[in-house]
Amino acid sequence: MLTNEILEEIYQIREAHAKAFNYDVAAMFADWRKRQTESGKCSVTLPAKKSNKSLEPTGQK
């Protein structure tokens, strides 16, 4: 089976981060947001997407 060294490293980093926060997703996201703010890099926040009416059922058969 082929292994991807880059993906393996990402998996290890992700696992270490989750373990550091006892797998508490809310705490992990709080940390990511804190890091993003502290980085000083510009980030973009997009508005929520509206539902796509073309994908909703029309009631026709």
XYZ file of N, CA, C and O in Angstrom:
244
model
N 0.845 -1.184 0.000
C 0.000 0.000 0.000
C 0.889 1.245 0.000
O 1.870 1.328 0.722
N 0.519 2.233 -0.807
C 1.287 3.462 -0.893
C 0.998 4.349 0.319
O -0.123 4.373 0.838
N 2.017 5.055 0.764
C 1.821 6.012 1.847
C 2.197 7.393 1.340
O 3.054 7.537 0.471
N 1.554 8.378 1.861
C 1.824 9.747 1.505
C 2.402 10.421 2.738
O 1.696 10.631 3.727
N 3.674 10.759 2.685
C 4.360 11.328 3.849
C 3.741 12.644 4.297
O 3.655 12.923 5.495
N 3.310 13.446 3.361
C 2.712 14.737 3.701
C 1.403 14.532 4.459
O 1.169 15.154 5.503
N 0.548 13.641 3.940
C -0.717 13.374 4.632
C -0.470 12.770 6.005
O -1.154 13.132 6.970
N 0.480 11.881 6.120
C 0.788 11.276 7.423
C 1.205 12.344 8.426
O 0.799 12.304 9.584
N 1.998 13.311 7.989
C 2.421 14.392 8.878
C 1.219 15.246 9.300
O 1.089 15.622 10.465
N 0.329 15.532 8.360
C -0.872 16.308 8.674
C -1.733 15.548 9.686
O -2.236 16.135 10.651
N -1.890 14.247 9.495
C -2.677 13.434 10.432
C -2.066 13.475 11.830
O -2.788 13.564 12.824
N -0.745 13.416 11.914
C -0.071 13.446 13.213
C -0.265 14.795 13.899
O -0.530 14.854 15.105
N -0.150 15.876 13.144
C -0.343 17.217 13.702
C -1.777 17.388 14.180
O -2.033 17.899 15.277
N -2.726 16.939 13.364
C -4.144 17.049 13.725
C -4.455 16.239 14.981
O -5.169 16.697 15.870
N -3.909 15.037 15.067
C -4.130 14.190 16.239
C -3.525 14.812 17.492
O -4.147 14.825 18.554
N -2.314 15.373 17.385
C -1.664 16.010 18.531
C -2.475 17.216 19.008
O -2.623 17.437 20.219
N -2.999 17.995 18.064
C -3.804 19.165 18.438
C -5.082 18.719 19.145
O -5.451 19.270 20.190
N -5.756 17.726 18.607
C -6.990 17.227 19.223
C -6.711 16.677 20.617
O -7.457 16.945 21.563
N -5.642 15.936 20.758
C -5.284 15.340 22.051
C -4.970 16.427 23.080
O -5.339 16.309 24.250
N -4.321 17.512 22.641
C -3.975 18.615 23.544
C -5.215 19.269 24.134
O -5.161 19.844 25.230
N -6.342 19.183 23.426
C -7.587 19.773 23.900
C -8.587 18.705 24.328
O -9.785 18.964 24.404
N -8.061 17.513 24.618
C -8.879 16.398 25.091
C -10.046 16.120 24.144
O -11.153 15.816 24.583
N -9.793 16.302 22.858
C -10.768 16.028 21.796
C -12.048 16.862 21.930
O -13.099 16.490 21.431
N -11.944 18.020 22.595
C -13.067 18.946 22.752
C -13.104 19.864 21.523
O -12.279 20.762 21.381
N -14.061 19.633 20.637
C -14.124 20.351 19.368
C -14.280 21.855 19.586
O -13.636 22.658 18.903
N -15.095 22.260 20.547
C -15.293 23.690 20.809
C -13.976 24.342 21.228
O -13.646 25.442 20.775
N -13.214 23.671 22.080
C -11.921 24.208 22.522
C -10.925 24.257 21.357
O -10.135 25.201 21.250
N -10.980 23.256 20.499
C -10.078 23.231 19.345
C -10.379 24.405 18.419
O -9.472 25.104 17.966
N -11.664 24.663 18.144
C -12.034 25.777 17.276
C -11.674 27.114 17.914
O -11.228 28.036 17.229
N -11.842 27.226 19.231
C -11.461 28.460 19.920
C -9.962 28.712 19.745
O -9.535 29.851 19.509
N -9.176 27.660 19.836
C -7.731 27.791 19.651
C -7.399 28.203 18.218
O -6.563 29.071 17.994
N -8.060 27.581 17.242
C -7.803 27.946 15.849
C -8.154 29.399 15.584
O -7.432 30.123 14.905
N -9.273 29.859 16.134
C -9.662 31.266 15.940
C -8.666 32.200 16.618
O -8.315 33.243 16.079
N -8.204 31.829 17.804
C -7.213 32.636 18.520
C -5.930 32.726 17.700
O -5.366 33.813 17.532
N -5.492 31.604 17.165
C -4.275 31.590 16.351
C -4.451 32.439 15.092
O -3.527 33.144 14.682
N -5.625 32.373 14.500
C -5.891 33.145 13.296
C -5.822 34.638 13.604
O -5.209 35.408 12.872
N -6.418 35.046 14.705
C -6.406 36.452 15.102
C -4.990 36.918 15.396
O -4.568 37.995 14.963
N -4.243 36.099 16.127
C -2.877 36.460 16.510
C -1.922 36.476 15.323
O -0.884 37.133 15.379
N -2.246 35.770 14.261
C -1.346 35.692 13.112
C -1.233 37.034 12.393
O -0.236 37.301 11.739
N -2.293 37.852 12.505
C -2.282 39.143 11.836
C -2.574 39.048 10.352
O -2.590 40.058 9.657
N -2.803 37.842 9.864
C -3.111 37.665 8.443
C -4.566 38.038 8.192
O -5.425 37.834 9.040
N -4.808 38.575 7.023
C -6.159 38.958 6.644
C -6.976 37.708 6.345
O -6.515 36.799 5.654
N -8.172 37.651 6.880
C -9.055 36.529 6.579
C -10.368 37.069 6.029
O -10.739 38.210 6.267
N -11.043 36.236 5.306
C -12.299 36.626 4.668
C -13.432 35.851 5.316
O -13.348 34.643 5.506
N -14.491 36.546 5.676
C -15.687 35.905 6.202
C -16.792 36.125 5.181
O -17.177 37.264 4.907
N -17.261 35.046 4.616
C -18.304 35.129 3.600
C -19.679 35.020 4.239
O -19.837 34.343 5.259
N -20.678 35.677 3.643
C -22.029 35.546 4.180
C -22.538 34.119 3.953
O -22.069 33.420 3.061
N -23.504 33.724 4.767
C -24.086 32.388 4.626
C -24.735 32.263 3.253
O -25.323 33.217 2.737
N -24.626 31.092 2.685
C -25.230 30.855 1.381
C -26.736 30.739 1.517
O -27.237 30.171 2.481
N -27.443 31.278 0.547
C -28.892 31.132 0.504
C -29.203 29.783 -0.115
O -28.411 29.248 -0.885
N -30.344 29.240 0.205
C -30.685 27.943 -0.371
C -30.853 28.090 -1.877
O -31.291 29.117 -2.380
N -30.501 27.049 -2.565
C -30.605 27.037 -4.018
C -31.999 26.525 -4.387
O -32.282 25.346 -4.307
N -32.859 27.434 -4.789
C -34.260 27.073 -5.107
C -34.347 26.051 -6.235
O -35.259 25.259 -6.291
N -33.359 26.048 -7.134
C -33.417 25.115 -8.253
C -33.232 23.668 -7.803
O -33.564 22.742 -8.522
N -32.698 23.466 -6.609
C -32.488 22.119 -6.106
C -33.645 21.621 -5.253
O -33.683 20.458 -4.877
N -34.573 22.505 -4.927
C -35.703 22.096 -4.112
C -36.769 21.413 -4.975
O -36.972 21.761 -6.132
N -37.474 20.420 -4.413
C -38.504 19.740 -5.190
C -39.614 20.707 -5.583
O -39.977 21.588 -4.830
N -40.145 20.517 -6.774
C -41.189 21.407 -7.275
C -42.583 20.858 -7.014
O -43.561 21.551 -7.211
N -42.679 19.614 -6.622
C -43.964 19.007 -6.389
C -44.554 18.374 -7.639
O -45.605 17.777 -7.609
N -43.855 18.540 -8.759
C -44.323 17.949 -9.999
C -43.745 16.546 -10.159
O -42.646 16.283 -9.715
N -44.509 15.681 -10.801
C -44.026 14.323 -11.026
C -43.682 14.113 -12.463
O -44.162 14.652 -13.359
